[in-house]
Amino acid sequence: MSEENKHRATAAAILPLVGGAANVTSVAHCMTRLRLGLRDRSLVQEEALTALPAVMGVVEDDTYQIVLGPGAVARVTQEFEALVAAERAGAPEEPAAPAAPAGGSDPVTAEELAAQGAALRAERKARNATPFKLFLRRIANIFVPLIPALIGCGIIAGLNGLLVNLGWLPGVTPALAAIASGFMALIAVFVGYNTAKEFGGTPILGGAVASIVVYAKVADVEAFGQHLSPGQGGVLGALAAACLGVYVEKRCRRWVPESVDVLVTPTVTVLVSGLATLFGLMFLAGEVSSWIGDAADWLLAHGGAGAGLLLGGLFLPLVMLGLHQALIPIHTTLIEGAGFTVLLPILAMAGAGQVGAALAIYLRLPRNTSIRTTIKSALWPGFLGVGEPLIYGVSLPLGRPFVTACAGGAFGGAFVGLFNQLGTDVGSTAIGPSGWALFPLLDGNHGLAQTIAVYAAGLLVGYVAGFVATYWFGFTKTMLAELNVAPDAPAPASPAPVATEERVTEKV
């Protein structure tokens, strides 16, 4: 089967399992996930969906997210959108009824763990539906669409740096530099456009206001006793300017007569927001951006291993709480200022801990072919930084292995943080990828070879620490007695209610 037919077949298999086109309200994708807005989530046949070979897992959030992995997700999304449009244009059938729940399944199979993972996702979704976390999610929605361009330009920048250091192709490297830098030079415009779109304004007006931040002639403007610099305030200034523009635009829509709205509202929006941006927001956002850069440098220069230990160990709990989205503007600000973010390689160690934990679970449960099969299918995506299948399908439902996996991430983060403290910055020129997929985006202050070596060693530390912690501390005797049996084997001799109760109390 050709690649195109394979992705079309995957999309065709997914559509009826999410209730058909009539149940789909929106379609989008990020680096690894197909994100669907659904009218009725009870129509989703999750068990059949996660059984599809191309589906690595599902995540329930404000959208229903199907993990397909990098590369494949963009192609499947395109085919999925075409199928939805075709079904709506024709005579769509009634949405498929949800599959009947399976009968009493064995409590130690991968299916049981998947069910527990789904329950934990639902609980997390309810817990994360606070105003502050919903606001963070909207901020993330502004930056997530920019990730593909950040990755592409970041890889080109890395390639160009390598060619410059080697003295190769001197006639080509200036062109590569222009290609790599063009997007970053105008990223404020895209942030402004997405901000206005996310908060209910006219996107092009948000882009127009944000473009002031990067306009070269702002150097002629004086604010707070000093001349402004093009790009001062960066993405934070663009974000604030566009938010203000949305507010002004909405106020104008209320009182401007419809007969002159098309003339007055855009003019007032750009004028008022533009003046506020030039004589206030750019300066203030510039100060905040400088503070973020200085704080990150200070944290790793003085905290080093301790800071890496906390960041690497707590990142996955932050993801569970929905607070990780606050890091996206910080990453982008660091990339805009220094050319790379020193935080992402440390946070990527959390995934290494999950991989090490999964390997330990695989060895500790030799008789449980169901869980071992799940680990085998999810392990390679985990190496590439796609951790959801391992987290929601294995470690989190088991409880203790999730904690020991976080310990592995903490040790890996401490290792990378220690080298930052010793003066070897390990950074990423883009956000999004993790694990092995981050290698092409690495950058630092001591040459690419040393940067890659430190990051690779950090991953190895995370793998080993996650493995050791999980192998020795990830299971109690009761858990092993319950879990280390074949799916079709009889239940352990101990009374089932006691075993179940003890297992529940083990969970995080």
XYZ file of C-alpha atoms in Angstrom:
508
model
C 0.000 0.000 0.000
C 1.360 3.441 -0.929
C 1.949 6.059 1.760
C -0.964 8.149 0.473
C -3.343 5.175 0.541
C -2.111 4.196 3.996
C -2.896 7.621 5.441
C -6.261 7.700 3.678
C -7.082 4.288 5.113
C -6.140 5.486 8.604
C -8.376 8.536 8.264
C -11.217 6.396 6.917
C -10.862 4.041 9.880
C -10.842 6.868 12.431
C -13.867 8.805 11.142
C -16.643 6.316 11.994
C -15.030 5.573 15.345
C -15.406 9.209 16.433
C -19.079 9.352 15.472
C -18.819 10.266 11.788
C -18.631 13.669 10.116
C -21.840 14.854 11.793
C -20.125 14.553 15.175
C -16.995 16.510 14.136
C -17.050 20.267 14.751
C -13.385 21.102 14.149
C -10.232 19.456 12.829
C -6.666 20.535 13.570
C -3.325 18.966 14.372
C -0.141 19.715 16.282
C 3.214 17.924 16.089
C 1.902 14.480 16.991
C -1.865 14.642 17.533
C -5.018 14.905 15.447
C -7.177 17.325 17.473
C -10.926 16.973 16.981
C -13.788 19.032 18.297
C -16.661 16.593 18.898
C -20.327 17.284 19.599
C -20.877 14.121 21.609
C -17.895 12.234 23.002
C -20.083 9.345 24.066
C -20.165 8.347 20.387
C -16.417 7.690 20.373
C -15.526 4.002 20.238
C -12.270 4.435 22.120
C -11.376 0.774 22.480
C -11.628 0.195 18.731
C -9.883 3.510 18.052
C -6.827 2.727 20.168
C -6.663 -0.727 18.571
C -5.925 0.808 15.146
C -2.276 0.161 14.166
C -1.584 3.823 13.390
C -3.045 5.146 16.652
C -0.520 5.427 19.481
C -3.014 6.644 22.066
C -5.707 9.207 22.800
C -5.800 12.233 25.094
C -9.015 13.908 26.236
C -8.701 17.642 26.718
C -10.636 20.618 25.383
C -10.354 18.732 22.084
C -10.297 14.971 21.548
C -6.685 14.238 20.624
C -5.581 11.140 18.712
C -1.822 10.513 18.891
C -0.514 9.532 15.442
C 3.118 10.598 15.716
C 5.234 13.225 13.911
C 4.993 13.278 10.123
C 2.006 10.964 9.876
C -0.350 13.320 11.702
C -0.206 16.070 9.057
C -0.938 13.621 6.229
C -3.733 11.845 8.071
C -5.297 15.179 9.022
C -5.419 16.234 5.375
C -7.132 12.996 4.393
C -9.466 13.196 7.393
C -10.584 16.725 6.473
C -11.290 15.589 2.925
C -13.393 12.668 4.168
C -15.359 14.893 6.545
C -16.057 17.389 3.761
C -17.095 14.636 1.352
C -19.437 13.032 3.889
C -21.044 16.366 4.711
C -21.464 17.206 1.042
C -23.288 13.952 0.400
C -25.943 12.337 2.516
C -24.172 11.486 5.724
C -25.459 8.629 7.748
C -26.407 8.913 11.385
C -23.385 8.910 13.655
C -22.323 5.430 14.549
C -23.518 4.155 17.879
C -20.834 3.513 20.448
C -19.560 0.010 20.753
C -21.033 -2.067 23.508
C -18.759 -2.198 26.487
C -16.696 -5.331 26.741
C -17.581 -7.898 29.296
C -15.643 -8.476 32.476
C -12.061 -8.159 31.330
C -9.101 -9.476 33.187
C -7.934 -6.758 35.622
C -4.284 -7.118 34.650
C -4.455 -6.750 30.868
C -3.388 -3.816 28.733
C -7.077 -3.178 28.028
C -7.707 -2.673 31.730
C -4.757 -0.298 31.967
C -6.065 1.610 28.948
C -9.466 1.930 30.635
C -7.821 3.237 33.779
C -5.780 5.638 31.666
C -8.990 6.934 30.063
C -10.511 7.467 33.498
C -7.418 9.352 34.622
C -7.563 11.508 31.499
C -11.203 12.350 32.184
C -10.370 13.190 35.785
C -7.470 15.366 34.658
C -9.700 17.172 32.161
C -12.251 18.008 34.857
C -9.499 19.142 37.215
C -7.896 21.329 34.546
C -11.084 23.186 33.603
C -10.235 26.196 35.780
C -10.203 29.759 34.390
C -6.434 30.059 34.786
C -5.685 26.766 33.052
C -8.200 27.510 30.302
C -6.382 30.819 29.770
C -3.042 28.999 29.543
C -4.590 26.641 27.002
C -5.623 29.617 24.863
C -2.091 31.009 25.059
C -0.794 27.618 23.935
C -3.227 27.673 21.006
C -1.489 30.828 19.791
C 1.969 29.268 19.670
C 1.298 25.623 18.738
C 0.546 26.454 15.055
C 3.979 28.105 14.840
C 5.900 24.973 15.868
C 6.341 23.461 12.362
C 7.984 26.665 11.118
C 10.155 26.859 14.234
C 11.322 23.300 13.649
C 12.001 23.732 9.943
C 13.899 26.988 10.403
C 15.722 25.586 13.426
C 17.028 22.592 11.501
C 18.133 24.823 8.616
C 19.896 27.113 11.102
C 21.712 24.131 12.588
C 22.746 22.903 9.144
C 23.968 26.365 8.236
C 26.000 26.630 11.438
C 27.631 23.276 10.701
C 28.554 24.347 7.163
C 29.972 27.656 8.420
C 32.093 25.907 11.061
C 33.420 23.467 8.462
C 34.019 26.210 5.893
C 31.896 24.412 3.310
C 29.683 25.994 0.619
C 30.454 29.650 1.453
C 28.268 30.759 -1.431
C 25.239 28.948 -0.035
C 25.468 29.655 3.697
C 24.255 33.296 3.439
C 21.130 32.058 1.649
C 20.557 29.394 4.302
C 20.980 32.032 7.011
C 18.315 34.184 5.361
C 15.932 31.231 5.059
C 16.465 30.225 8.678
C 16.141 33.755 10.060
C 13.250 35.109 8.005
C 10.508 33.518 10.082
C 12.076 34.473 13.412
C 12.420 38.062 12.207
C 8.654 38.213 11.627
C 7.402 35.811 14.295
C 5.772 38.711 16.145
C 3.408 39.216 13.208
C 2.264 35.592 13.292
C 1.821 35.736 17.062
C -0.338 38.835 16.691
C -2.419 37.212 13.965
C -3.031 34.060 16.014
C -3.738 36.051 19.172
C -6.507 38.051 17.550
C -7.935 34.875 16.042
C -7.909 33.050 19.385
C -9.527 35.873 21.370
C -12.256 36.710 18.882
C -10.819 39.669 16.992
C -9.990 40.186 13.323
C -6.752 38.226 12.743
C -5.261 40.572 10.184
C -5.697 43.532 12.540
C -3.836 41.609 15.234
C -1.034 40.983 12.747
C -1.015 44.642 11.714
C -0.653 45.879 15.286
C 2.017 43.277 16.104
C 4.010 44.176 12.990
C 4.828 47.510 14.609
C 7.113 45.642 16.997
C 9.439 44.491 14.195
C 9.265 47.558 11.951
C 12.738 49.033 11.432
C 11.679 52.675 11.840
C 10.598 52.202 15.454
C 14.239 53.093 16.167
C 13.176 56.714 15.551
C 10.598 56.566 18.354
C 11.584 57.531 21.888
C 9.807 56.080 24.928
C 10.745 56.301 28.602
C 13.775 58.374 27.733
C 15.323 55.953 25.246
C 14.960 55.014 21.608
C 13.157 51.811 20.863
C 14.807 48.930 19.018
C 13.166 46.885 16.255
C 11.878 43.679 17.809
C 12.008 45.060 21.350
C 9.548 43.106 23.463
C 9.436 40.295 20.911
C 6.592 37.800 21.038
C 5.431 39.050 24.436
C 5.046 42.571 23.070
C 3.200 41.231 20.036
C 0.932 39.156 22.274
C 0.083 42.134 24.467
C -0.412 44.459 21.478
C -2.779 42.041 19.746
C -4.769 41.454 22.957
C -5.184 45.190 23.322
C -6.196 45.391 19.666
C -8.924 42.779 20.210
C -10.248 44.729 23.193
C -10.320 48.018 21.254
C -11.928 46.369 18.233
C -14.708 44.801 20.298
C -15.417 48.132 21.995
C -15.599 49.841 18.614
C -18.035 47.249 17.280
C -20.422 48.201 20.086
C -20.735 51.919 19.431
C -19.608 52.579 15.834
C -22.604 52.746 13.421
C -22.693 49.931 10.855
C -22.580 52.427 7.986
C -19.047 53.556 8.898
C -17.848 50.494 10.800
C -15.650 49.280 7.953
C -13.766 52.592 7.998
C -13.720 53.576 11.652
C -13.178 50.317 13.538
C -9.970 49.164 11.784
C -8.525 52.677 11.922
C -9.219 53.220 15.611
C -8.057 49.691 16.472
C -4.685 50.048 14.764
C -4.165 53.665 15.901
C -4.983 53.227 19.587
C -3.258 49.859 19.906
C -0.279 51.049 17.888
C 0.297 54.114 20.051
C -0.020 52.053 23.227
C 2.434 49.535 21.787
C 5.022 52.149 20.879
C 4.796 54.221 24.030
C 4.339 51.488 26.593
C 3.990 47.853 25.661
C 7.221 47.461 23.690
C 9.299 48.864 26.528
C 7.530 46.858 29.237
C 7.570 43.624 27.230
C 11.250 44.190 26.480
C 11.987 44.405 30.181
C 10.023 41.212 30.867
C 11.792 39.389 28.014
C 15.183 40.428 29.358
C 14.160 39.275 32.832
C 13.097 35.854 31.519
C 16.426 35.371 29.758
C 18.415 36.516 32.777
C 16.322 34.338 35.109
C 16.886 31.227 32.996
C 20.624 31.904 32.849
C 20.800 32.540 36.585
C 18.739 29.474 37.435
C 20.987 27.084 35.534
C 24.223 28.896 36.364
C 23.545 28.776 40.115
C 21.002 25.983 40.483
C 22.433 23.673 37.868
C 21.828 20.087 38.887
C 19.184 21.038 41.461
C 17.191 23.054 38.959
C 17.499 20.268 36.388
C 16.381 17.716 38.982
C 13.185 19.672 39.696
C 12.439 20.528 36.062
C 13.051 17.021 34.765
C 11.192 15.353 37.614
C 8.164 17.636 37.757
C 7.539 18.193 34.063
C 5.119 15.293 33.586
C 3.089 16.241 36.683
C 2.952 19.768 35.255
C 1.599 18.262 32.031
C -1.017 16.364 34.022
C -2.059 19.629 35.708
C -2.095 21.555 32.415
C 0.506 24.038 33.680
C 3.175 23.119 31.110
C 1.484 25.386 28.588
C 2.779 28.412 30.479
C 6.281 27.398 29.330
C 5.559 27.836 25.613
C 5.877 31.660 25.531
C 8.980 31.347 27.749
C 10.608 28.900 25.307
C 9.766 31.165 22.380
C 11.133 34.231 24.160
C 14.403 32.439 24.933
C 14.742 31.257 21.321
C 14.065 34.763 20.062
C 16.651 36.274 22.395
C 19.473 33.725 22.602
C 18.769 31.591 19.546
C 17.852 28.537 21.630
C 16.000 27.544 24.790
C 18.055 25.874 27.496
C 14.940 24.572 29.249
C 13.638 22.157 26.610
C 16.542 19.647 26.639
C 16.160 19.378 30.426
C 12.398 18.890 30.210
C 12.937 16.263 27.494
C 14.574 14.064 30.123
C 11.103 13.356 31.522
C 10.411 11.259 28.427
C 13.670 9.378 28.916
C 12.551 8.371 32.380
C 9.312 6.999 30.930
C 11.226 4.881 28.417
C 13.486 3.453 31.121
C 10.467 2.693 33.298
C 8.707 0.932 30.410
C 11.740 -1.312 29.844
C 11.756 -2.232 33.540
C 8.011 -3.000 33.464
C 8.588 -5.206 30.431
C 11.189 -7.260 32.306
C 9.307 -7.355 35.615
C 6.128 -8.733 34.022
C 7.398 -11.585 31.811
C 4.092 -13.486 31.935
C 1.785 -10.571 31.119
C 1.868 -10.693 27.340
C -0.863 -8.063 27.056
C 1.073 -5.299 28.822
C 4.334 -6.369 27.162
C 2.689 -6.080 23.735
C 1.530 -2.557 24.568
C 5.048 -1.600 25.667
C 6.615 -3.036 22.502
C 4.282 -0.979 20.305
C 4.729 2.231 22.309
C 8.455 2.032 23.046
C 9.839 3.294 19.731
C 7.522 6.327 19.667
C 8.736 6.938 23.242
C 12.352 7.004 22.067
C 11.293 9.630 19.503
C 9.673 11.793 22.159
C 6.031 10.711 21.738
C 5.332 9.678 25.305
C 1.538 9.604 25.547
C 1.117 5.883 24.730
C 3.564 4.888 27.477
C 2.182 7.354 29.989
C -1.544 6.737 29.553
C -1.291 3.127 28.468
C 1.270 1.815 30.956
C 2.950 3.855 33.697
C 0.209 6.217 34.884
C -2.506 3.548 35.343
C -0.009 1.421 37.294
C 0.716 4.308 39.668
C 4.096 3.629 41.242
C 5.930 3.194 37.892
C 4.793 6.679 36.908
C 6.498 8.089 40.007
C 9.686 6.114 39.413
C 9.645 7.219 35.754
C 9.537 10.835 36.958
C 12.537 10.022 39.151
C 14.393 8.889 36.038
C 13.547 12.190 34.347
C 14.802 14.033 37.431
C 18.213 12.339 37.253
C 18.506 13.035 33.525
C 17.527 16.669 34.070
C 20.063 16.988 36.890
C 22.808 15.687 34.583
C 22.071 18.213 31.821
C 21.552 20.982 34.380
C 24.937 20.246 35.929
C 26.677 20.802 32.587
C 24.770 24.073 32.176
C 26.085 25.111 35.587
C 29.609 24.184 34.503
C 29.296 26.461 31.470
C 28.151 24.130 28.698
C 24.784 25.379 27.514
C 22.600 22.698 25.926
C 19.698 24.268 24.051
C 17.128 23.688 21.345
C 16.460 26.054 18.466
C 12.757 25.073 18.365
C 10.032 23.594 20.528
C 7.879 20.554 19.911
C 10.198 17.562 19.374
C 11.720 15.615 22.227
C 13.771 12.455 22.728
C 15.851 11.430 19.729
C 13.860 13.797 17.494
C 15.491 16.742 19.274
C 19.016 15.939 18.039
C 18.729 17.937 14.760
C 17.607 21.026 16.720
C 20.341 21.099 19.363
C 22.542 24.156 19.771
C 24.811 25.505 22.468
C 27.823 27.622 23.297
C 30.580 24.991 22.974
C 30.110 23.488 19.550
C 27.579 21.054 18.192
C 29.547 17.881 19.008
C 29.820 18.678 22.711
C 26.174 19.757 22.877
C 25.016 16.495 21.282
C 27.260 14.467 23.577
C 25.868 16.061 26.739
C 22.257 15.666 25.589
C 22.802 12.032 24.561
C 24.451 11.281 27.902
C 21.528 12.927 29.668
C 19.092 10.676 27.822
C 21.161 7.655 28.803
C 21.109 8.737 32.451
C 17.330 9.178 32.240
C 16.884 5.726 30.680
C 19.082 4.018 33.275
C 17.677 5.893 36.279
C 14.079 5.305 35.180
C 14.833 1.628 34.641
C 16.597 1.102 37.964
C 14.043 3.060 39.988
C 11.135 1.195 38.410
C 12.732 -2.243 38.515
C 13.510 -2.038 42.228
C 10.864 0.347 43.575
C 8.076 0.378 40.993
C 6.171 -2.666 42.250
C 5.010 -4.034 45.559
C 4.738 -7.785 46.096
C 0.967 -7.518 45.794
C 1.216 -5.664 42.483
C 3.593 -8.269 41.080
C 1.327 -11.118 42.188
C -1.634 -9.435 40.515
C 0.067 -8.218 37.351
C 2.654 -10.868 36.521
C 0.193 -13.426 35.144
C -0.950 -14.290 31.650
C -4.150 -12.471 30.562
C -6.088 -15.732 30.478
C -4.663 -17.095 33.720
C -6.861 -17.481 36.822
C -6.919 -14.662 39.353
C -4.367 -14.667 42.197
C -5.197 -16.667 45.283
C -5.619 -13.588 47.474
C -9.208 -12.257 47.689
C -9.954 -10.023 44.731
C -11.488 -7.129 46.692
C -8.421 -6.860 48.918
C -6.028 -6.928 45.935
C -8.101 -4.340 44.082
C -8.268 -2.055 47.091
C -4.535 -2.300 47.696
C -3.808 -1.564 44.073
C -5.966 1.546 44.131
C -4.180 2.892 47.155
C -0.874 2.458 45.357
C -1.803 4.944 42.674
C -0.661 8.521 42.563
